JSON list of C-alpha atoms in Angstrom, two decimals:
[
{"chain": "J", "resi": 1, "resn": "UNK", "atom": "CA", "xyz": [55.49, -4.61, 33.66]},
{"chain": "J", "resi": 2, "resn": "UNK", "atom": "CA", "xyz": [57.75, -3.74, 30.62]},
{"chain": "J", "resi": 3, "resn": "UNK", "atom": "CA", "xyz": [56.84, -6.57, 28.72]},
{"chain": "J", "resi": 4, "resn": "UNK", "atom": "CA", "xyz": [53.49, -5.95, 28.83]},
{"chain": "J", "resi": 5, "resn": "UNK", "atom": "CA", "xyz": [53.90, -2.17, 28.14]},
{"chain": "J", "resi": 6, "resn": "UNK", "atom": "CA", "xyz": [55.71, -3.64, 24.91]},
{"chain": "J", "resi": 7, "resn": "UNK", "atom": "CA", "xyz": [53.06, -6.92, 24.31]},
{"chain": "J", "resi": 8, "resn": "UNK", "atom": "CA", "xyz": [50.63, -3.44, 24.57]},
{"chain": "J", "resi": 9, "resn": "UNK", "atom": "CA", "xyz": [52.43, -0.88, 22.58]},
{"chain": "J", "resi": 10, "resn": "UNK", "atom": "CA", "xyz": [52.92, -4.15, 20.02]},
{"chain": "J", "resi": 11, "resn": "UNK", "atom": "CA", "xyz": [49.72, -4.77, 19.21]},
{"chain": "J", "resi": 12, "resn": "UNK", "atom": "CA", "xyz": [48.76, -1.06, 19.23]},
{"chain": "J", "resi": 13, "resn": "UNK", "atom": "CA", "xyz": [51.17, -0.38, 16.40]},
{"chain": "J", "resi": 14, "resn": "UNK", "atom": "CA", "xyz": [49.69, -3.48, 14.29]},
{"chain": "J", "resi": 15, "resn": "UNK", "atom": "CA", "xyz": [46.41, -2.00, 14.86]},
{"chain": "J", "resi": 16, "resn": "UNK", "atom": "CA", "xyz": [47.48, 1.60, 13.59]},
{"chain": "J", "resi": 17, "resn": "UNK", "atom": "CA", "xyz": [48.87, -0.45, 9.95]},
{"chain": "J", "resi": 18, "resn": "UNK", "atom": "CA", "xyz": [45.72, -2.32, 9.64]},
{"chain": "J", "resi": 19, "resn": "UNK", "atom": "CA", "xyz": [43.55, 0.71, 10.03]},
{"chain": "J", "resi": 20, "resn": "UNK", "atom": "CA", "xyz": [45.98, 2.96, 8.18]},
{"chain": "J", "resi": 21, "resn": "UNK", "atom": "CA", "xyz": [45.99, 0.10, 5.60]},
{"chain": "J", "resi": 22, "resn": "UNK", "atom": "CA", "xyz": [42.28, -0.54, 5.02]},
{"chain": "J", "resi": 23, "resn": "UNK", "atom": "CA", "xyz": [41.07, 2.91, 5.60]},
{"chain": "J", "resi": 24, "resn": "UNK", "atom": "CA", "xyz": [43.06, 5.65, 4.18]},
{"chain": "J", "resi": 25, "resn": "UNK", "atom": "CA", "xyz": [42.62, 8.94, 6.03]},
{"chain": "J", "resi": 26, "resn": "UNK", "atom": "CA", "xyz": [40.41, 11.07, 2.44]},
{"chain": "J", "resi": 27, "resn": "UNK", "atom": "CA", "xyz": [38.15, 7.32, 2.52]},
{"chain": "J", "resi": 28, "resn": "UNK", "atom": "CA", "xyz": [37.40, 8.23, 6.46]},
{"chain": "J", "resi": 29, "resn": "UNK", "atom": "CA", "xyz": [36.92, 11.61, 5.80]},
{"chain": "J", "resi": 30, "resn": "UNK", "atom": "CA", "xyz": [34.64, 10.91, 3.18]},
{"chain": "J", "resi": 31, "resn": "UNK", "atom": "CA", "xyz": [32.49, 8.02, 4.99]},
{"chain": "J", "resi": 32, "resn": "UNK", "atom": "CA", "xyz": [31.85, 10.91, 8.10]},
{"chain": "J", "resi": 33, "resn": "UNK", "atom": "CA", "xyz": [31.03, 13.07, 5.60]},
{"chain": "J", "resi": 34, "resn": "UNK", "atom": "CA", "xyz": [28.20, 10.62, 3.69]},
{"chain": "J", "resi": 35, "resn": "UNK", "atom": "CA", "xyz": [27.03, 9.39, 6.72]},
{"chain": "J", "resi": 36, "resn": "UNK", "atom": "CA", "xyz": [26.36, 13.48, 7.73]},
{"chain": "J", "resi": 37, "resn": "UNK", "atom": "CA", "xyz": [24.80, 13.79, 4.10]},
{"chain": "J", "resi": 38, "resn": "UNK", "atom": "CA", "xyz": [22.38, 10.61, 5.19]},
{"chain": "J", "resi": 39, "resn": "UNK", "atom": "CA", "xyz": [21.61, 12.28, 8.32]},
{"chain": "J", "resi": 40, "resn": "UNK", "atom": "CA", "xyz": [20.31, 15.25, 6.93]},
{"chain": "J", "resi": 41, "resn": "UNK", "atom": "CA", "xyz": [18.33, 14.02, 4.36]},
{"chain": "J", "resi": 42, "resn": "UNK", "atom": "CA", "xyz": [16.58, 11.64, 6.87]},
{"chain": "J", "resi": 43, "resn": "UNK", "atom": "CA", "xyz": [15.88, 14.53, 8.97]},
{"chain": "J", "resi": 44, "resn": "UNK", "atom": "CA", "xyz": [14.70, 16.66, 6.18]},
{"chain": "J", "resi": 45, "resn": "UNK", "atom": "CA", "xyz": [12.54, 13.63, 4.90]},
{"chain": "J", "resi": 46, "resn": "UNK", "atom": "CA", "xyz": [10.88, 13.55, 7.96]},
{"chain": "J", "resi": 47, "resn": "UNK", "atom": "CA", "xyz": [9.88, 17.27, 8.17]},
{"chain": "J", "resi": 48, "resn": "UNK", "atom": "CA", "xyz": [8.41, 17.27, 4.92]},
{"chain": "J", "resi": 49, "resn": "UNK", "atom": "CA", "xyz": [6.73, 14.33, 5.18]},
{"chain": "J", "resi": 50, "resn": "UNK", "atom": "CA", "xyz": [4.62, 16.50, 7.96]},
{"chain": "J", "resi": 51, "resn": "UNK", "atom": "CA", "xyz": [3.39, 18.68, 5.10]},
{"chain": "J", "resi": 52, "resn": "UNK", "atom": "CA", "xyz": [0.10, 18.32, 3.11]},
{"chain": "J", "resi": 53, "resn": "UNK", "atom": "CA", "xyz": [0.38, 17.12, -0.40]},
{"chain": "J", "resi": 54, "resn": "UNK", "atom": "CA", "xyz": [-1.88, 16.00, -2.89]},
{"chain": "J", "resi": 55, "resn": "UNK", "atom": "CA", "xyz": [-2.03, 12.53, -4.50]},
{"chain": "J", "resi": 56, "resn": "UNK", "atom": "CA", "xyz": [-4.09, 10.40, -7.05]},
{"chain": "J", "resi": 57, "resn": "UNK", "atom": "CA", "xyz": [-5.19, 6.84, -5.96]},
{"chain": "J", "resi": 58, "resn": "UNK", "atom": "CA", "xyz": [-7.00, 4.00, -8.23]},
{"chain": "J", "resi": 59, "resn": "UNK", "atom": "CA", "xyz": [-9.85, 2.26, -6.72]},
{"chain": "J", "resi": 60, "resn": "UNK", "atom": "CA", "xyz": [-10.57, -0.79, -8.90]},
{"chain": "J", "resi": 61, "resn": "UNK", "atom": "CA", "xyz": [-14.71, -1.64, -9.67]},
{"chain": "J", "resi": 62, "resn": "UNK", "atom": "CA", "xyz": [-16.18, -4.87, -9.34]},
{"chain": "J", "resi": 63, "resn": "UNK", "atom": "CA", "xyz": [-19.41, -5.61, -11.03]},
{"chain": "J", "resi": 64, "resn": "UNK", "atom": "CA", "xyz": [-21.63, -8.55, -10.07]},
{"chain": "J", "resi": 65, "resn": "UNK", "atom": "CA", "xyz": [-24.73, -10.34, -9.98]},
{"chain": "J", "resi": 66, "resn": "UNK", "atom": "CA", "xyz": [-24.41, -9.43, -13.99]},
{"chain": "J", "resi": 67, "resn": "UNK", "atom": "CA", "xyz": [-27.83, -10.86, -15.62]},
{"chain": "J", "resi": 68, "resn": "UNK", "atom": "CA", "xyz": [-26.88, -13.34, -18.18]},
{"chain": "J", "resi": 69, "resn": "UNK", "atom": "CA", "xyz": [-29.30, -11.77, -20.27]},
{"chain": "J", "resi": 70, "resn": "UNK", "atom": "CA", "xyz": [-27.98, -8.19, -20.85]},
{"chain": "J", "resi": 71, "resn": "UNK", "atom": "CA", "xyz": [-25.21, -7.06, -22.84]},
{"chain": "J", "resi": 72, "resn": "UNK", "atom": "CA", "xyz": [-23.34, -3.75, -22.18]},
{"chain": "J", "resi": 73, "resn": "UNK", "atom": "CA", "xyz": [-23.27, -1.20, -25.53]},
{"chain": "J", "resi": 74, "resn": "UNK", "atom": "CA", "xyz": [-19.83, 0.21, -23.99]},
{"chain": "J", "resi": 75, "resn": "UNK", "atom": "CA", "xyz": [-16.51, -0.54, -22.29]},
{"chain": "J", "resi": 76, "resn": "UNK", "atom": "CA", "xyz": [-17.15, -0.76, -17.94]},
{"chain": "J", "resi": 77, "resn": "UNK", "atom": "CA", "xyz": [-15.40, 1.63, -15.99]},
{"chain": "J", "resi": 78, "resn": "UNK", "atom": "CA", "xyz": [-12.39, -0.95, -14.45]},
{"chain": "J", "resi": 79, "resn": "UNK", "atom": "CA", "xyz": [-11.07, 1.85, -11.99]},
{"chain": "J", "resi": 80, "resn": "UNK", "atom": "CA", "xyz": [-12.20, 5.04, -10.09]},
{"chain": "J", "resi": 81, "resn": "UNK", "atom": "CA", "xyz": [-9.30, 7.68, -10.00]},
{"chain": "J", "resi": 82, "resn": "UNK", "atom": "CA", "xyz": [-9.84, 9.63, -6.53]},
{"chain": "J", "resi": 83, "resn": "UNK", "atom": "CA", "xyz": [-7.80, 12.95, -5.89]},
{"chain": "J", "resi": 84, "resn": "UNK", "atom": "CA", "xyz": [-6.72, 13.30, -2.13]},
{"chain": "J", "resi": 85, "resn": "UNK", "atom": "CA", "xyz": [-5.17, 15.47, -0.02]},
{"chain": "J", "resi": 86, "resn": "UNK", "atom": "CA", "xyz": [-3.41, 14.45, 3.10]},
{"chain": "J", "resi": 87, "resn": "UNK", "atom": "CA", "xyz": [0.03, 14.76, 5.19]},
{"chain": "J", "resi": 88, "resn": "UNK", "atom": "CA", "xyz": [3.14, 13.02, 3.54]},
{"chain": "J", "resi": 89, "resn": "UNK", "atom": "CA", "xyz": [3.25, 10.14, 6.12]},
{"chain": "J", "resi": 90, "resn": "UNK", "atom": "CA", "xyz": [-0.34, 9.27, 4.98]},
{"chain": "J", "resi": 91, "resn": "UNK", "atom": "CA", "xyz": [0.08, 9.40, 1.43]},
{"chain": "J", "resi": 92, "resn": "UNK", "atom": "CA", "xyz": [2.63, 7.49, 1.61]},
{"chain": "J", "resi": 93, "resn": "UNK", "atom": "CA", "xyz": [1.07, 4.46, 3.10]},
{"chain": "J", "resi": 94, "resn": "UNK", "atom": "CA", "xyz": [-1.96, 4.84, 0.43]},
{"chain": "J", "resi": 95, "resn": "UNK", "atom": "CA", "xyz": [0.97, 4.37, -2.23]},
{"chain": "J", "resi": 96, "resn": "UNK", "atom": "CA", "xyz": [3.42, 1.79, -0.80]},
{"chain": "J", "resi": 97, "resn": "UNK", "atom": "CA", "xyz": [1.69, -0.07, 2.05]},
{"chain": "J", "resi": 98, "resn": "UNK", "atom": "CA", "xyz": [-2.29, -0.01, 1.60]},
{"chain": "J", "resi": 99, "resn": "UNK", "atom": "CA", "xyz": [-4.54, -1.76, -0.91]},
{"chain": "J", "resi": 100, "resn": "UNK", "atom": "CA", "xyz": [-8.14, -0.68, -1.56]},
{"chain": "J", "resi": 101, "resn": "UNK", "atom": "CA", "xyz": [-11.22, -3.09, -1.63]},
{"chain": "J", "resi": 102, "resn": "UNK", "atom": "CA", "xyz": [-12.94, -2.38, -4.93]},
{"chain": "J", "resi": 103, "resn": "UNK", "atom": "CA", "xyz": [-15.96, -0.67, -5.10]},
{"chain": "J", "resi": 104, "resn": "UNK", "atom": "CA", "xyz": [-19.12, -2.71, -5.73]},
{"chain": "J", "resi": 105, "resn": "UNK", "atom": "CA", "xyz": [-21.50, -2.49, -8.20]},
{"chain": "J", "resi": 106, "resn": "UNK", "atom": "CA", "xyz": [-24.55, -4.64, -7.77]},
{"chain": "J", "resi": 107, "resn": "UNK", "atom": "CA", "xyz": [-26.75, -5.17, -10.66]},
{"chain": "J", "resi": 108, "resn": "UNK", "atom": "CA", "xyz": [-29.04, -7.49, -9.04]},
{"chain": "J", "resi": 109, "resn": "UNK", "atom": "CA", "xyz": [-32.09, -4.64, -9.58]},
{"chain": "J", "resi": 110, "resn": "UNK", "atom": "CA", "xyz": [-31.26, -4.40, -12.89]},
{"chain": "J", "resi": 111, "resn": "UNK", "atom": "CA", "xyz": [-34.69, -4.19, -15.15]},
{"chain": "J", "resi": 112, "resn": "UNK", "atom": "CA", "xyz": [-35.46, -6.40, -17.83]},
{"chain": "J", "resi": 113, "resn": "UNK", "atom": "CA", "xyz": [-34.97, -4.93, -21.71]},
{"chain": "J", "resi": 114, "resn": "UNK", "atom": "CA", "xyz": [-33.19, -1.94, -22.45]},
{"chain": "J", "resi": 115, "resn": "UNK", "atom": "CA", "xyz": [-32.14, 0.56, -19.86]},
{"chain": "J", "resi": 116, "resn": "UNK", "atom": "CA", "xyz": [-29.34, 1.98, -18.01]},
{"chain": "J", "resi": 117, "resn": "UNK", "atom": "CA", "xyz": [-27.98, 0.85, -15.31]},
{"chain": "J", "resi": 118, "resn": "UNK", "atom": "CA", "xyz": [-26.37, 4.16, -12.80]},
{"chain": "J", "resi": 119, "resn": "UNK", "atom": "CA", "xyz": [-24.70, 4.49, -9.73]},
{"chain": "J", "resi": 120, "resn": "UNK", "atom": "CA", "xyz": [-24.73, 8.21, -8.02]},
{"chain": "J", "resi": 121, "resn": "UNK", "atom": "CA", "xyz": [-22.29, 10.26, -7.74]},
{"chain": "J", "resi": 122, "resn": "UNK", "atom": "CA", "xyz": [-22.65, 10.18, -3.54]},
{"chain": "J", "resi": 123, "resn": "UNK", "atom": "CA", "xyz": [-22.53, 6.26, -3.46]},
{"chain": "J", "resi": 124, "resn": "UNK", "atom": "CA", "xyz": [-19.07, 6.39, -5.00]},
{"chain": "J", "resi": 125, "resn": "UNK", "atom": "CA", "xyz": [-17.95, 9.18, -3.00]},
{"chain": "J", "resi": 126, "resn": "UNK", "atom": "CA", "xyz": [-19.37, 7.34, 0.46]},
{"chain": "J", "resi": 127, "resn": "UNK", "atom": "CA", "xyz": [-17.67, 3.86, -0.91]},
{"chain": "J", "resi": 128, "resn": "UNK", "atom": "CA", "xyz": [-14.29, 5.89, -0.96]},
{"chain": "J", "resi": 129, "resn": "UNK", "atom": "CA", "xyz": [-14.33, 7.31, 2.09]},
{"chain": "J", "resi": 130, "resn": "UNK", "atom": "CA", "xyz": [-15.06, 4.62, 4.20]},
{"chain": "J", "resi": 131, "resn": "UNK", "atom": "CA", "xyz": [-11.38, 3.43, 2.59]},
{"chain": "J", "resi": 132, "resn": "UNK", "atom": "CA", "xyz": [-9.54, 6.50, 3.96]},
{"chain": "J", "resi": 133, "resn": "UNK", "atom": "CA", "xyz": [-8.61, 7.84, 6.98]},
{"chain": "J", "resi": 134, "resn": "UNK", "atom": "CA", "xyz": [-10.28, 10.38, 8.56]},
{"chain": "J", "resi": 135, "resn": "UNK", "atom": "CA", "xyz": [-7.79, 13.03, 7.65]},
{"chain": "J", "resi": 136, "resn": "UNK", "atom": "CA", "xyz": [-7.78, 12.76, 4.50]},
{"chain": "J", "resi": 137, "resn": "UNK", "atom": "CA", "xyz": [-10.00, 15.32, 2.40]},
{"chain": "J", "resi": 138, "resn": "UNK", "atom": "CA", "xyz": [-11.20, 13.38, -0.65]},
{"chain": "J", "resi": 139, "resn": "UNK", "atom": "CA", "xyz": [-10.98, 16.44, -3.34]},
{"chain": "J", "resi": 140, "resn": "UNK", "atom": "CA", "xyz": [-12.89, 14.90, -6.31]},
{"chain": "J", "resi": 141, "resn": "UNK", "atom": "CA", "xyz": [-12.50, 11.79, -8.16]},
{"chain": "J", "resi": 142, "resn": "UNK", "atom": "CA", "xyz": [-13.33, 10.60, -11.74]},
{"chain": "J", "resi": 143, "resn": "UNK", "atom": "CA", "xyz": [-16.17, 9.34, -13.01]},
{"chain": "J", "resi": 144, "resn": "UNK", "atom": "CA", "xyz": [-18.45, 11.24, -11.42]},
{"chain": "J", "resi": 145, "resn": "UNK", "atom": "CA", "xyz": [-20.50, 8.74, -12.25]},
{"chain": "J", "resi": 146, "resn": "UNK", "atom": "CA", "xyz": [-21.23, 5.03, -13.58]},
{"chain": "J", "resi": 147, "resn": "UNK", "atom": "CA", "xyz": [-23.98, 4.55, -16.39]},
{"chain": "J", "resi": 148, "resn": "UNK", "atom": "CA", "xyz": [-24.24, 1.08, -17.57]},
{"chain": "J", "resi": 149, "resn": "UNK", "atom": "CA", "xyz": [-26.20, 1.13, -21.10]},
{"chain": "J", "resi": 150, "resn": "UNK", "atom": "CA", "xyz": [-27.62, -2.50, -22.14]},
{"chain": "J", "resi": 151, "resn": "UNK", "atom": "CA", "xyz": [-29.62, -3.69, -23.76]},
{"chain": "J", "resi": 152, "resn": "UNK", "atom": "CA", "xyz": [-31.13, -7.79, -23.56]},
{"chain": "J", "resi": 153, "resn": "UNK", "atom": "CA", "xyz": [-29.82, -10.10, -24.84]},
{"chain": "J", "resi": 154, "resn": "UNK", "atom": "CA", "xyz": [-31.60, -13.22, -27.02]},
{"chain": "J", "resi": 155, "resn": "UNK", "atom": "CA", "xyz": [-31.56, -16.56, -25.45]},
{"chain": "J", "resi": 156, "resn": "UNK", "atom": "CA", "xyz": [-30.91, -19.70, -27.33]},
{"chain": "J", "resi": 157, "resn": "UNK", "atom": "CA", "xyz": [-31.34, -23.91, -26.00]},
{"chain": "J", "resi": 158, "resn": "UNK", "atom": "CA", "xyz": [-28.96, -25.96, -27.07]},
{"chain": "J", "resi": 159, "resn": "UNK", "atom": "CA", "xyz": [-27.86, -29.56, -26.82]},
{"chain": "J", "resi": 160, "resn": "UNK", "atom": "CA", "xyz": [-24.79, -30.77, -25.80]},
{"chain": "J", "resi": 161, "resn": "UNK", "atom": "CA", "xyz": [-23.22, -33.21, -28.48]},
{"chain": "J", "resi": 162, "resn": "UNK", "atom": "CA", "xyz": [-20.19, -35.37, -28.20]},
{"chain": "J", "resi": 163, "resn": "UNK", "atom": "CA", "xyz": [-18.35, -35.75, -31.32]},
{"chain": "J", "resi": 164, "resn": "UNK", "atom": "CA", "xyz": [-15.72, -38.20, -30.87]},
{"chain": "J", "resi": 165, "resn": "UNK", "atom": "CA", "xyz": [-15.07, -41.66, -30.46]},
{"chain": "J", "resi": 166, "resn": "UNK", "atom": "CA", "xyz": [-15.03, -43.63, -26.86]},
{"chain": "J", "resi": 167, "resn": "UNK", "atom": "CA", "xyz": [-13.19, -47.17, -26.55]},
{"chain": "J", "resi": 168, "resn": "UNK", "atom": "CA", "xyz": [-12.85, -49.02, -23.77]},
{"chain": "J", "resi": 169, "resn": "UNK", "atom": "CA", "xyz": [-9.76, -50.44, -22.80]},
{"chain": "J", "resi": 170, "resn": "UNK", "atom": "CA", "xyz": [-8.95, -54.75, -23.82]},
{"chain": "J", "resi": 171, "resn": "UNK", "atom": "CA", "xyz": [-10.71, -56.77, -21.05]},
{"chain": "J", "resi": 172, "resn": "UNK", "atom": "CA", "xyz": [-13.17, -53.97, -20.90]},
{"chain": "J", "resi": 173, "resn": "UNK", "atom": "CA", "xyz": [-16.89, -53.42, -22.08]},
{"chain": "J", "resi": 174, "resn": "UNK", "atom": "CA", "xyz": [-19.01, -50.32, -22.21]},
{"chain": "J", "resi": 175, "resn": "UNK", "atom": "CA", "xyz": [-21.95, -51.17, -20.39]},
{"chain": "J", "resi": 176, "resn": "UNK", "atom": "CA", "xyz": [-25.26, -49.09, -20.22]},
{"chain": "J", "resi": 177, "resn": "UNK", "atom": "CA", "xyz": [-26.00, -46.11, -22.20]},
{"chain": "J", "resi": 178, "resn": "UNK", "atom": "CA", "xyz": [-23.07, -42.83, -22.14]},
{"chain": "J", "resi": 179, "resn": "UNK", "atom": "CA", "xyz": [-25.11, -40.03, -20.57]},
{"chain": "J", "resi": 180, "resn": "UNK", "atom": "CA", "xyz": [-23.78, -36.18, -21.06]},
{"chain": "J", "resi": 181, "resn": "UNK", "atom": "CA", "xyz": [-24.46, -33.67, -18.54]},
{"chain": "J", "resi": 182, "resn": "UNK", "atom": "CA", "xyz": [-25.40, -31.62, -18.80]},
{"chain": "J", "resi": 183, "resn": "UNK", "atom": "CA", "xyz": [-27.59, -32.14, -21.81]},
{"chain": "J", "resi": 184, "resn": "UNK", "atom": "CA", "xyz": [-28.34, -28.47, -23.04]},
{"chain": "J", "resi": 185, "resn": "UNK", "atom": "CA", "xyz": [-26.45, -25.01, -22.49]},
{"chain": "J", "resi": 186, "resn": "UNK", "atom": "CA", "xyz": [-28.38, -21.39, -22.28]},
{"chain": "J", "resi": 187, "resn": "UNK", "atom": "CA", "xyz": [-26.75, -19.49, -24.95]},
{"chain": "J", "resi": 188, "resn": "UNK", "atom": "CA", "xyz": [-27.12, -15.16, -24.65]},
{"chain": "J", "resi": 189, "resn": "UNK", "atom": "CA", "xyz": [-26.17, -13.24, -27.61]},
{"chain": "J", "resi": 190, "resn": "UNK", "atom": "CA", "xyz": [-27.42, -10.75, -30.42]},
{"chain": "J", "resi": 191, "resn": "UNK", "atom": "CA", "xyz": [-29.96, -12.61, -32.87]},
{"chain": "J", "resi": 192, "resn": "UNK", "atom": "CA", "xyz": [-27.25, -12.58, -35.40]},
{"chain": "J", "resi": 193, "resn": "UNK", "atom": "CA", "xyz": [-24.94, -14.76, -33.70]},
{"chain": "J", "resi": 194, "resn": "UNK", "atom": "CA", "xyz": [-28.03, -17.39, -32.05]},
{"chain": "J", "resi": 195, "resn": "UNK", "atom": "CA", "xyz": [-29.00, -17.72, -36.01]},
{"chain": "J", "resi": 196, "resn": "UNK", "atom": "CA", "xyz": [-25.17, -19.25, -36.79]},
{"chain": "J", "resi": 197, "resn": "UNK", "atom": "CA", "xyz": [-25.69, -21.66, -33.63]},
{"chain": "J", "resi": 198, "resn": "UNK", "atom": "CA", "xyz": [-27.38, -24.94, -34.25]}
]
């Protein structure tokens, strides 16, 4: 029974060095005290990530079924800015964790000639919110509005030619006439440009 009182009190006293050792007693004290600190900012993170807070979020536009025969007089909107308000826990998964579909602007109605080309104010605002949750309150968002100015463009024929030489490896023969396809491109641009194209 003394033996293993002393095989106990032993290893107990090798376990007091080591610990004494590798922690010091201020390193302790300090690691309760951080791990307190970490505590109470997680707790405090959480209680005001309950309250409502206000956010900006990008929306990215996509434009398609683009005539080839128009050409825009200004620079396309690439984004939609939309001002939100919501509880932290929210916002923060529209920042880290969500993407947004972009919204879609069909030209496929788009009239022939000059014109412009707008989408309304409450088609942007009902493409948002079908992207956020129900509570949050969309605030306002920028543009207001898309207008597309263009105007048509000129359209231009022309054939495809091959300038180069083709050679057929030895042993081989080129048989039968070379064929390109495809034999003519649609060309859209200003008259200027068309008139340096042959």
């Amino acid at each position: 029974m003394a033996r293993l009182e002393n095989k106990t009190s032993f290893f107990k006293s090798i376990y007091m060095k080591i610990k004494a050792s590798v922690i010091p007693e201020q390193w302790r004290e300090a690691l309760v005290f951080l791990a307190f600190v970490l505590l109470a900012f997680g707790f405090w993170m959480l209680q005001s990530l309950q309250q409502e807070y206000d956010i900006n979020i990008s929306i990215p536009v996509r434009y398609k079924n683009i005539p080839p025969d128009i050409a825009f007089t200004e620079t396309l909107p690439e984004k939609i800015t939309a001002h939100v308000r919501d509880k932290g826990t929210v916002l923060l998964n529209y920042t880290f964790g969500r993407l947004f579909a972009s919204v879609e602007v069909d030209m496929k109605n788009t009239s022939e000639g000059n014109g412009i080309f707008q989408i309304e104010s409450r088609e942007i605002e009902s493409d948002i919110l079908k992207q956020l949750m129900a509570s949050t309150q969309l605030i306002s968002f920028e543009p207001q509005q898309i207008s597309l100015s263009y105007s048509k463009r000129l359209h231009k024929s022309l054939p495809v030619v091959f300038h180069g030489d083709i050679q057929s490896e030895p042993g081989y023969s080129i048989s039968g006439e070379i064929l390109i396809t495809p034999a003519t491109v649609d060309v859209y641009s200003s008259s200027a440009v068309l008139d340096t194209l042959l």
